Amino acid sequence: MIIDLRSDTVTKPTKGMLDAMLTAEVGDDVYKEDPSVNALEKRLADMFGMDEALFFPTGSMANQAALKLHTNPGEQVICDQYAHIYNYEGGGASFNSGISCKLINGHRGMFTAEQAEASINPPDFYHSPLTSLIEVENTTNKGGGACWDFEELKKIKEVADKHNLGYHLDGARLWNALITTGESPKQYGKLFDTISVCLSKGLGCPMGSVLIGKSDLMKGALRVRKILGGGMRQVGFAAGAGLYALNHHFERLSEDHTKAKEIGEVLAKLGSIKKIEPIETNIVIFELNNDVDETQFLNSLKEKQIYIIGMGSNKLRMVTHLDYTNAMHDKLLTTLKAL
Ligand SMILES: *Cc1c(COP(=O)(O)O)cnc(C)c1O
């Protein structure tokens, strides 16, 4: 039994999902003739109460397209120092859009409206880059699956409106936040100009993300996706998996969250661990004591076929997911207790 907690992207399609993929009706999506993709896009646009949605192969590409749609070369996006768009998209903000990131030193990947407003460059001061976008991530990945306070997101929206800035949400794991907080997709649709969501994380699809947004911005999205190389043909097989996942794998995310909390409770009792980030969703980030060697710790788990990931500076990460079974959970907890 291999226990892979490196990420929630390691899942493989279930039997039910494979059936949905096999029976999906397909067409050429570059001509917008794939009925399954069209159905998935309509479903998500309606779900968020937004005008349009567009299917992308990856979440990075959906975010990168959003950055391009909101900005011109030379401009600046405000985001947290932990942001995925800054840390984990290969420098795409500068490569694809010619923009820079103004980083906020936030808390667990989140910041306040005051911090956002203080990061805006005065538009008439032509020496500094023109600020054009505020980007937030919910849940925060590097921040340990933390969920934003919706009231703060509303205050940031006011700042964006006051200064005429775009407002993009990297919602790769928004599904996890919705399950934890009880908030609705429509609340998010009202607040943001564009939202990216992943199908290939907690929802368990083999691929796919969707960018959802207002029509004035989204009218350029097809062209940007084509430029980025993301125009795919009979991709309804993947959209079929997405539709299946929305029906069958959304509510169950609470199971992943429960397991993550239970892992945290066991970790809290271990002498080798200094600190555990509060566990709100499916991500557990913890810090080893200074006298504990990270490689040794990882190896002792590897010997038991348990795989987790290092995040640098003695911090480690576990992510629970659809393929992490009850039997694996029992074995993991037993193994941890014996460390
Ligand atoms: C995973 C992830 C993405 C998208 O990643 P891809 O691997 O490109 O699909 C975007 N933002 C966050 C916060 C993520 O965790």
GROMACS .gro file of C-alpha atoms and ligand atoms in nm:
model
  354
    1MET     CA    1   0.000   0.000   0.000
    2ILE     CA    2   0.160   0.322  -0.120
    3ILE     CA    3   0.039   0.633   0.063
    4ASP     CA    4   0.097   0.939  -0.152
    5LEU     CA    5   0.022   1.264   0.030
    6ARG     CA    6   0.251   1.487  -0.177
    7SER     CA    7  -0.045   1.658  -0.341
    8ASP     CA    8  -0.415   1.627  -0.420
    9THR     CA    9  -0.314   1.612  -0.787
   10VAL     CA   10  -0.197   1.249  -0.764
   11THR     CA   11  -0.548   1.100  -0.790
   12LYS     CA   12  -0.650   0.871  -1.074
   13PRO     CA   13  -0.997   0.869  -1.234
   14THR     CA   14  -1.249   0.645  -1.058
   15LYS     CA   15  -1.450   0.382  -1.245
   16GLY     CA   16  -1.750   0.615  -1.252
   17MET     CA   17  -1.539   0.900  -1.387
   18LEU     CA   18  -1.385   0.678  -1.655
   19ASP     CA   19  -1.735   0.573  -1.764
   20ALA     CA   20  -1.838   0.939  -1.785
   21MET     CA   21  -1.530   1.009  -1.997
   22LEU     CA   22  -1.594   0.712  -2.228
   23THR     CA   23  -1.950   0.815  -2.293
   24ALA     CA   24  -1.887   1.190  -2.327
   25GLU     CA   25  -2.006   1.343  -2.651
   26VAL     CA   26  -1.718   1.526  -2.817
   27GLY     CA   27  -1.644   1.766  -3.102
   28ASP     CA   28  -1.373   2.012  -3.202
   29ASP     CA   29  -1.348   2.254  -2.911
   30VAL     CA   30  -1.130   2.499  -3.105
   31TYR     CA   31  -1.445   2.556  -3.315
   32LYS     CA   32  -1.645   2.557  -2.988
   33GLU     CA   33  -1.821   2.243  -3.116
   34ASP     CA   34  -1.757   2.012  -2.824
   35PRO     CA   35  -2.092   1.963  -2.646
   36SER     CA   36  -1.934   1.834  -2.324
   37VAL     CA   37  -1.695   2.129  -2.295
   38ASN     CA   38  -1.977   2.369  -2.376
   39ALA     CA   39  -2.195   2.206  -2.108
   40LEU     CA   40  -1.916   2.224  -1.848
   41GLU     CA   41  -1.847   2.590  -1.927
   42LYS     CA   42  -2.216   2.678  -1.908
   43ARG     CA   43  -2.258   2.484  -1.585
   44LEU     CA   44  -1.973   2.673  -1.416
   45ALA     CA   45  -2.073   3.015  -1.550
   46ASP     CA   46  -2.426   2.956  -1.415
   47MET     CA   47  -2.296   2.815  -1.087
   48PHE     CA   48  -2.096   3.133  -1.022
   49GLY     CA   49  -2.359   3.362  -1.174
   50MET     CA   50  -2.102   3.495  -1.420
   51ASP     CA   51  -2.126   3.562  -1.794
   52GLU     CA   52  -1.879   3.317  -1.943
   53ALA     CA   53  -1.642   3.031  -1.872
   54LEU     CA   54  -1.358   2.877  -2.072
   55PHE     CA   55  -1.193   2.538  -2.030
   56PHE     CA   56  -0.812   2.527  -1.992
   57PRO     CA   57  -0.570   2.235  -1.976
   58THR     CA   58  -0.412   2.360  -1.651
   59GLY     CA   59  -0.473   2.601  -1.367
   60SER     CA   60  -0.149   2.778  -1.442
   61MET     CA   61  -0.266   2.852  -1.794
   62ALA     CA   62  -0.604   2.977  -1.670
   63ASN     CA   63  -0.429   3.212  -1.425
   64GLN     CA   64  -0.180   3.324  -1.688
   65ALA     CA   65  -0.462   3.400  -1.931
   66ALA     CA   66  -0.637   3.603  -1.660
   67LEU     CA   67  -0.320   3.806  -1.593
   68LYS     CA   68  -0.296   3.878  -1.965
   69LEU     CA   69  -0.662   3.980  -1.992
   70HIS     CA   70  -0.631   4.223  -1.700
   71THR     CA   71  -0.298   4.389  -1.780
   72ASN     CA   72  -0.068   4.547  -2.040
   73PRO     CA   73   0.310   4.494  -2.053
   74GLY     CA   74   0.496   4.698  -1.792
   75GLU     CA   75   0.209   4.700  -1.547
   76GLN     CA   76   0.193   4.543  -1.202
   77VAL     CA   77  -0.024   4.290  -1.017
   78ILE     CA   78  -0.060   4.299  -0.639
   79CYS     CA   79  -0.046   3.956  -0.473
   80ASP     CA   80   0.079   3.785  -0.160
   81GLN     CA   81   0.441   3.671  -0.141
   82TYR     CA   82   0.310   3.311  -0.118
   83ALA     CA   83   0.100   3.342  -0.437
   84HIS     CA   84   0.102   3.054  -0.684
   85ILE     CA   85   0.116   3.302  -0.976
   86TYR     CA   86   0.443   3.435  -0.832
   87ASN     CA   87   0.608   3.118  -0.699
   88TYR     CA   88   0.486   2.824  -0.904
   89GLU     CA   89   0.401   2.932  -1.257
   90GLY     CA   90   0.755   2.942  -1.390
   91GLY     CA   91   0.779   3.320  -1.400
   92GLY     CA   92   0.486   3.327  -1.641
   93ALA     CA   93   0.367   3.670  -1.528
   94SER     CA   94   0.677   3.829  -1.679
   95PHE     CA   95   0.717   3.577  -1.964
   96ASN     CA   96   0.360   3.589  -2.092
   97SER     CA   97   0.232   3.930  -1.991
   98GLY     CA   98   0.546   4.137  -1.931
   99ILE     CA   99   0.421   4.236  -1.587
  100SER     CA  100   0.577   4.242  -1.241
  101CYS     CA  101   0.434   4.134  -0.907
  102LYS     CA  102   0.411   4.367  -0.607
  103LEU     CA  103   0.436   4.125  -0.317
  104ILE     CA  104   0.254   4.171   0.009
  105ASN     CA  105   0.403   4.019   0.323
  106GLY     CA  106   0.073   3.873   0.438
  107HIS     CA  107  -0.039   3.611   0.685
  108ARG     CA  108  -0.056   3.251   0.552
  109GLY     CA  109  -0.091   3.382   0.197
  110MET     CA  110  -0.363   3.633   0.284
  111PHE     CA  111  -0.353   4.010   0.329
  112THR     CA  112  -0.577   4.296   0.434
  113ALA     CA  113  -0.752   4.564   0.228
  114GLU     CA  114  -0.523   4.821   0.391
  115GLN     CA  115  -0.215   4.631   0.275
  116ALA     CA  116  -0.360   4.605  -0.075
  117GLU     CA  117  -0.435   4.976  -0.092
  118ALA     CA  118  -0.088   5.066   0.040
  119SER     CA  119   0.065   4.857  -0.242
  120ILE     CA  120  -0.096   5.055  -0.523
  121ASN     CA  121   0.144   5.282  -0.711
  122PRO     CA  122   0.003   5.632  -0.770
  123PRO     CA  123  -0.122   5.622  -1.132
  124ASP     CA  124   0.016   5.965  -1.221
  125PHE     CA  125   0.365   5.881  -1.088
  126TYR     CA  126   0.507   5.757  -1.418
  127HIS     CA  127   0.835   5.638  -1.263
  128SER     CA  128   0.674   5.328  -1.112
  129PRO     CA  129   0.480   5.049  -1.283
  130LEU     CA  130   0.109   5.111  -1.328
  131THR     CA  131  -0.090   4.892  -1.089
  132SER     CA  132  -0.374   4.724  -1.275
  133LEU     CA  133  -0.477   4.411  -1.086
  134ILE     CA  134  -0.521   4.260  -0.740
  135GLU     CA  135  -0.493   3.881  -0.720
  136VAL     CA  136  -0.590   3.658  -0.427
  137GLU     CA  137  -0.576   3.282  -0.375
  138ASN     CA  138  -0.843   3.082  -0.189
  139THR     CA  139  -0.759   2.844  -0.033
  140THR     CA  140  -0.394   2.943  -0.006
  141ASN     CA  141  -0.159   2.664  -0.110
  142LYS     CA  142   0.172   2.771   0.048
  143GLY     CA  143  -0.034   2.921   0.334
  144GLY     CA  144  -0.151   2.570   0.432
  145GLY     CA  145  -0.501   2.554   0.284
  146ALA     CA  146  -0.619   2.862   0.472
  147CYS     CA  147  -0.958   3.013   0.385
  148TRP     CA  148  -1.000   3.387   0.343
  149ASP     CA  149  -1.239   3.590   0.556
  150PHE     CA  150  -1.508   3.683   0.303
  151GLU     CA  151  -1.554   4.025   0.465
  152GLU     CA  152  -1.189   4.106   0.391
  153LEU     CA  153  -1.234   3.996   0.030
  154LYS     CA  154  -1.527   4.240   0.007
  155LYS     CA  155  -1.313   4.522   0.146
  156ILE     CA  156  -1.042   4.445  -0.109
  157LYS     CA  157  -1.309   4.461  -0.381
  158GLU     CA  158  -1.392   4.815  -0.262
  159VAL     CA  159  -1.024   4.906  -0.291
  160ALA     CA  160  -1.011   4.757  -0.642
  161ASP     CA  161  -1.322   4.951  -0.747
  162LYS     CA  162  -1.201   5.277  -0.594
  163HIS     CA  163  -0.871   5.255  -0.785
  164ASN     CA  164  -1.014   5.102  -1.101
  165LEU     CA  165  -0.819   4.777  -1.068
  166GLY     CA  166  -0.913   4.429  -1.184
  167TYR     CA  167  -0.979   4.159  -0.924
  168HIS     CA  168  -0.878   3.798  -0.997
  169LEU     CA  169  -0.925   3.492  -0.778
  170ASP     CA  170  -0.697   3.191  -0.809
  171GLY     CA  171  -0.956   2.941  -0.692
  172ALA     CA  172  -0.758   2.624  -0.764
  173ARG     CA  173  -0.894   2.497  -0.430
  174LEU     CA  174  -1.194   2.726  -0.397
  175TRP     CA  175  -1.405   2.407  -0.375
  176ASN     CA  176  -1.237   2.324  -0.044
  177ALA     CA  177  -1.302   2.676   0.087
  178LEU     CA  178  -1.670   2.658  -0.012
  179ILE     CA  179  -1.716   2.329   0.172
  180THR     CA  180  -1.545   2.461   0.486
  181THR     CA  181  -1.710   2.802   0.504
  182GLY     CA  182  -2.051   2.723   0.357
  183GLU     CA  183  -2.013   3.019   0.119
  184SER     CA  184  -2.169   2.992  -0.227
  185PRO     CA  185  -2.006   3.018  -0.570
  186LYS     CA  186  -2.245   3.305  -0.654
  187GLN     CA  187  -2.106   3.515  -0.367
  188TYR     CA  188  -1.765   3.482  -0.532
  189GLY     CA  189  -1.905   3.546  -0.879
  190LYS     CA  190  -2.044   3.880  -0.756
  191LEU     CA  191  -1.710   3.988  -0.614
  192PHE     CA  192  -1.450   3.897  -0.875
  193ASP     CA  193  -1.395   3.992  -1.239
  194THR     CA  194  -1.232   3.656  -1.315
  195ILE     CA  195  -1.202   3.327  -1.122
  196SER     CA  196  -0.996   3.020  -1.206
  197VAL     CA  197  -1.098   2.683  -1.062
  198CYS     CA  198  -0.917   2.348  -1.087
  199LEU     CA  199  -1.084   2.019  -1.167
  200SER     CA  200  -0.761   1.824  -1.120
  201LYS     CA  201  -0.707   1.885  -0.747
  202GLY     CA  202  -0.966   1.789  -0.486
  203LEU     CA  203  -1.227   1.706  -0.750
  204GLY     CA  204  -1.005   1.426  -0.877
  205CYS     CA  205  -1.002   1.481  -1.255
  206PRO     CA  206  -0.697   1.384  -1.462
  207MET     CA  207  -0.675   1.736  -1.606
  208GLY     CA  208  -0.852   2.065  -1.653
  209SER     CA  209  -0.924   2.406  -1.511
  210VAL     CA  210  -1.184   2.663  -1.598
  211LEU     CA  211  -1.160   3.042  -1.613
  212ILE     CA  212  -1.492   3.208  -1.531
  213GLY     CA  213  -1.551   3.578  -1.577
  214LYS     CA  214  -1.733   3.885  -1.695
  215SER     CA  215  -1.794   3.905  -2.069
  216ASP     CA  216  -1.601   4.230  -2.126
  217LEU     CA  217  -1.282   4.056  -2.006
  218MET     CA  218  -1.361   3.708  -2.135
  219LYS     CA  219  -1.414   3.827  -2.492
  220GLY     CA  220  -1.036   3.811  -2.537
  221ALA     CA  221  -0.994   3.479  -2.356
  222LEU     CA  222  -1.027   3.247  -2.660
  223ARG     CA  223  -0.748   3.431  -2.841
  224VAL     CA  224  -0.519   3.435  -2.534
  225ARG     CA  225  -0.578   3.064  -2.479
  226LYS     CA  226  -0.488   2.998  -2.842
  227ILE     CA  227  -0.169   3.204  -2.809
  228LEU     CA  228  -0.068   3.012  -2.497
  229GLY     CA  229  -0.117   2.688  -2.690
  230GLY     CA  230  -0.422   2.580  -2.494
  231GLY     CA  231  -0.671   2.532  -2.777
  232MET     CA  232  -0.756   2.162  -2.766
  233ARG     CA  233  -0.972   1.952  -2.993
  234GLN     CA  234  -1.194   1.664  -2.868
  235VAL     CA  235  -1.135   1.760  -2.509
  236GLY     CA  236  -1.490   1.675  -2.407
  237PHE     CA  237  -1.349   1.352  -2.267
  238ALA     CA  238  -1.186   1.566  -1.999
  239ALA     CA  239  -1.489   1.793  -1.962
  240GLY     CA  240  -1.700   1.481  -1.907
  241ALA     CA  241  -1.475   1.397  -1.614
  242GLY     CA  242  -1.525   1.753  -1.484
  243LEU     CA  243  -1.904   1.731  -1.502
  244TYR     CA  244  -1.893   1.395  -1.325
  245ALA     CA  245  -1.666   1.537  -1.055
  246LEU     CA  246  -1.895   1.833  -0.986
  247ASN     CA  247  -2.180   1.585  -0.929
  248HIS     CA  248  -1.991   1.324  -0.728
  249HIS     CA  249  -1.669   1.461  -0.577
  250PHE     CA  250  -1.760   1.805  -0.442
  251GLU     CA  251  -1.955   1.736  -0.122
  252ARG     CA  252  -1.713   1.459  -0.023
  253LEU     CA  253  -1.426   1.708   0.018
  254SER     CA  254  -1.532   1.734   0.383
  255GLU     CA  255  -1.396   1.378   0.427
  256ASP     CA  256  -1.051   1.497   0.315
  257HIS     CA  257  -1.076   1.785   0.562
  258THR     CA  258  -1.166   1.554   0.850
  259LYS     CA  259  -0.872   1.328   0.774
  260ALA     CA  260  -0.635   1.626   0.755
  261LYS     CA  261  -0.753   1.742   1.099
  262GLU     CA  262  -0.701   1.394   1.242
  263ILE     CA  263  -0.347   1.384   1.103
  264GLY     CA  264  -0.285   1.721   1.268
  265GLU     CA  265  -0.401   1.589   1.606
  266VAL     CA  266  -0.150   1.304   1.589
  267LEU     CA  267   0.132   1.532   1.469
  268ALA     CA  268   0.064   1.770   1.757
  269LYS     CA  269   0.164   1.495   2.003
  270LEU     CA  270   0.499   1.421   1.836
  271GLY     CA  271   0.815   1.548   2.001
  272SER     CA  272   0.988   1.597   1.665
  273ILE     CA  273   0.748   1.868   1.550
  274LYS     CA  274   0.774   2.233   1.641
  275LYS     CA  275   0.467   2.383   1.483
  276ILE     CA  276   0.160   2.287   1.278
  277GLU     CA  277  -0.031   2.543   1.075
  278PRO     CA  278  -0.401   2.554   1.166
  279ILE     CA  279  -0.580   2.294   0.952
  280GLU     CA  280  -0.889   2.432   0.780
  281THR     CA  281  -0.910   2.220   0.466
  282ASN     CA  282  -0.707   1.935   0.311
  283ILE     CA  283  -0.353   2.072   0.355
  284VAL     CA  284  -0.131   2.003   0.656
  285ILE     CA  285   0.187   2.209   0.682
  286PHE     CA  286   0.415   2.147   0.977
  287GLU     CA  287   0.762   2.242   1.089
  288LEU     CA  288   1.018   1.999   1.230
  289ASN     CA  289   1.221   2.077   1.540
  290ASN     CA  290   1.562   2.225   1.462
  291ASP     CA  291   1.738   1.908   1.581
  292VAL     CA  292   1.534   1.687   1.345
  293ASP     CA  293   1.687   1.624   1.004
  294GLU     CA  294   1.430   1.670   0.726
  295THR     CA  295   1.579   1.409   0.493
  296GLN     CA  296   1.592   1.156   0.774
  297PHE     CA  297   1.231   1.227   0.869
  298LEU     CA  298   1.118   1.190   0.507
  299ASN     CA  299   1.318   0.868   0.470
  300SER     CA  300   1.166   0.710   0.778
  301LEU     CA  301   0.824   0.765   0.618
  302LYS     CA  302   0.945   0.647   0.276
  303GLU     CA  303   1.051   0.317   0.431
  304LYS     CA  304   0.684   0.267   0.514
  305GLN     CA  305   0.586   0.371   0.158
  306ILE     CA  306   0.451   0.704   0.280
  307TYR     CA  307   0.532   1.001   0.058
  308ILE     CA  308   0.503   1.365   0.164
  309ILE     CA  309   0.674   1.677   0.034
  310GLY     CA  310   0.928   1.927   0.169
  311MET     CA  311   0.845   2.297   0.135
  312GLY     CA  312   1.189   2.429   0.234
  313SER     CA  313   1.310   2.566   0.573
  314ASN     CA  314   1.227   2.242   0.760
  315LYS     CA  315   0.858   2.269   0.665
  316LEU     CA  316   0.674   1.967   0.530
  317ARG     CA  317   0.339   1.928   0.360
  318MET     CA  318   0.074   1.656   0.343
  319VAL     CA  319  -0.238   1.688   0.130
  320THR     CA  320  -0.538   1.457   0.168
  321HIS     CA  321  -0.742   1.359  -0.136
  322LEU     CA  322  -0.989   1.125  -0.305
  323ASP     CA  323  -0.744   0.835  -0.339
  324TYR     CA  324  -0.635   0.853   0.025
  325THR     CA  325  -0.849   0.572   0.167
  326ASN     CA  326  -0.960   0.496   0.523
  327ALA     CA  327  -0.716   0.202   0.532
  328MET     CA  328  -0.429   0.432   0.432
  329HIS     CA  329  -0.541   0.683   0.694
  330ASP     CA  330  -0.532   0.417   0.967
  331LYS     CA  331  -0.187   0.305   0.859
  332LEU     CA  332  -0.055   0.661   0.844
  333LEU     CA  333  -0.183   0.750   1.192
  334THR     CA  334  -0.037   0.428   1.337
  335THR     CA  335   0.297   0.494   1.168
  336LEU     CA  336   0.311   0.854   1.287
  337LYS     CA  337   0.229   0.757   1.645
  338ALA     CA  338   0.519   0.510   1.640
  339LEU     CA  339   0.774   0.765   1.515
  340LIG     C1  340  -0.236   2.374  -0.841
  340LIG     C2  341  -0.257   2.518  -0.835
  340LIG     C3  342  -0.276   2.594  -0.952
  340LIG     C4  343  -0.273   2.534  -1.090
  340LIG     O1  344  -0.177   2.439  -1.111
  340LIG     P1  345  -0.166   2.351  -1.242
  340LIG     O2  346  -0.076   2.243  -1.198
  340LIG     O3  347  -0.109   2.437  -1.348
  340LIG     O4  348  -0.302   2.303  -1.278
  340LIG     C5  349  -0.300   2.728  -0.938
  340LIG     N1  350  -0.305   2.786  -0.818
  340LIG     C6  351  -0.290   2.717  -0.704
  340LIG     C7  352  -0.301   2.788  -0.573
  340LIG     C8  353  -0.264   2.581  -0.708
  340LIG     O5  354  -0.248   2.514  -0.594
   0.00000   0.00000   0.00000
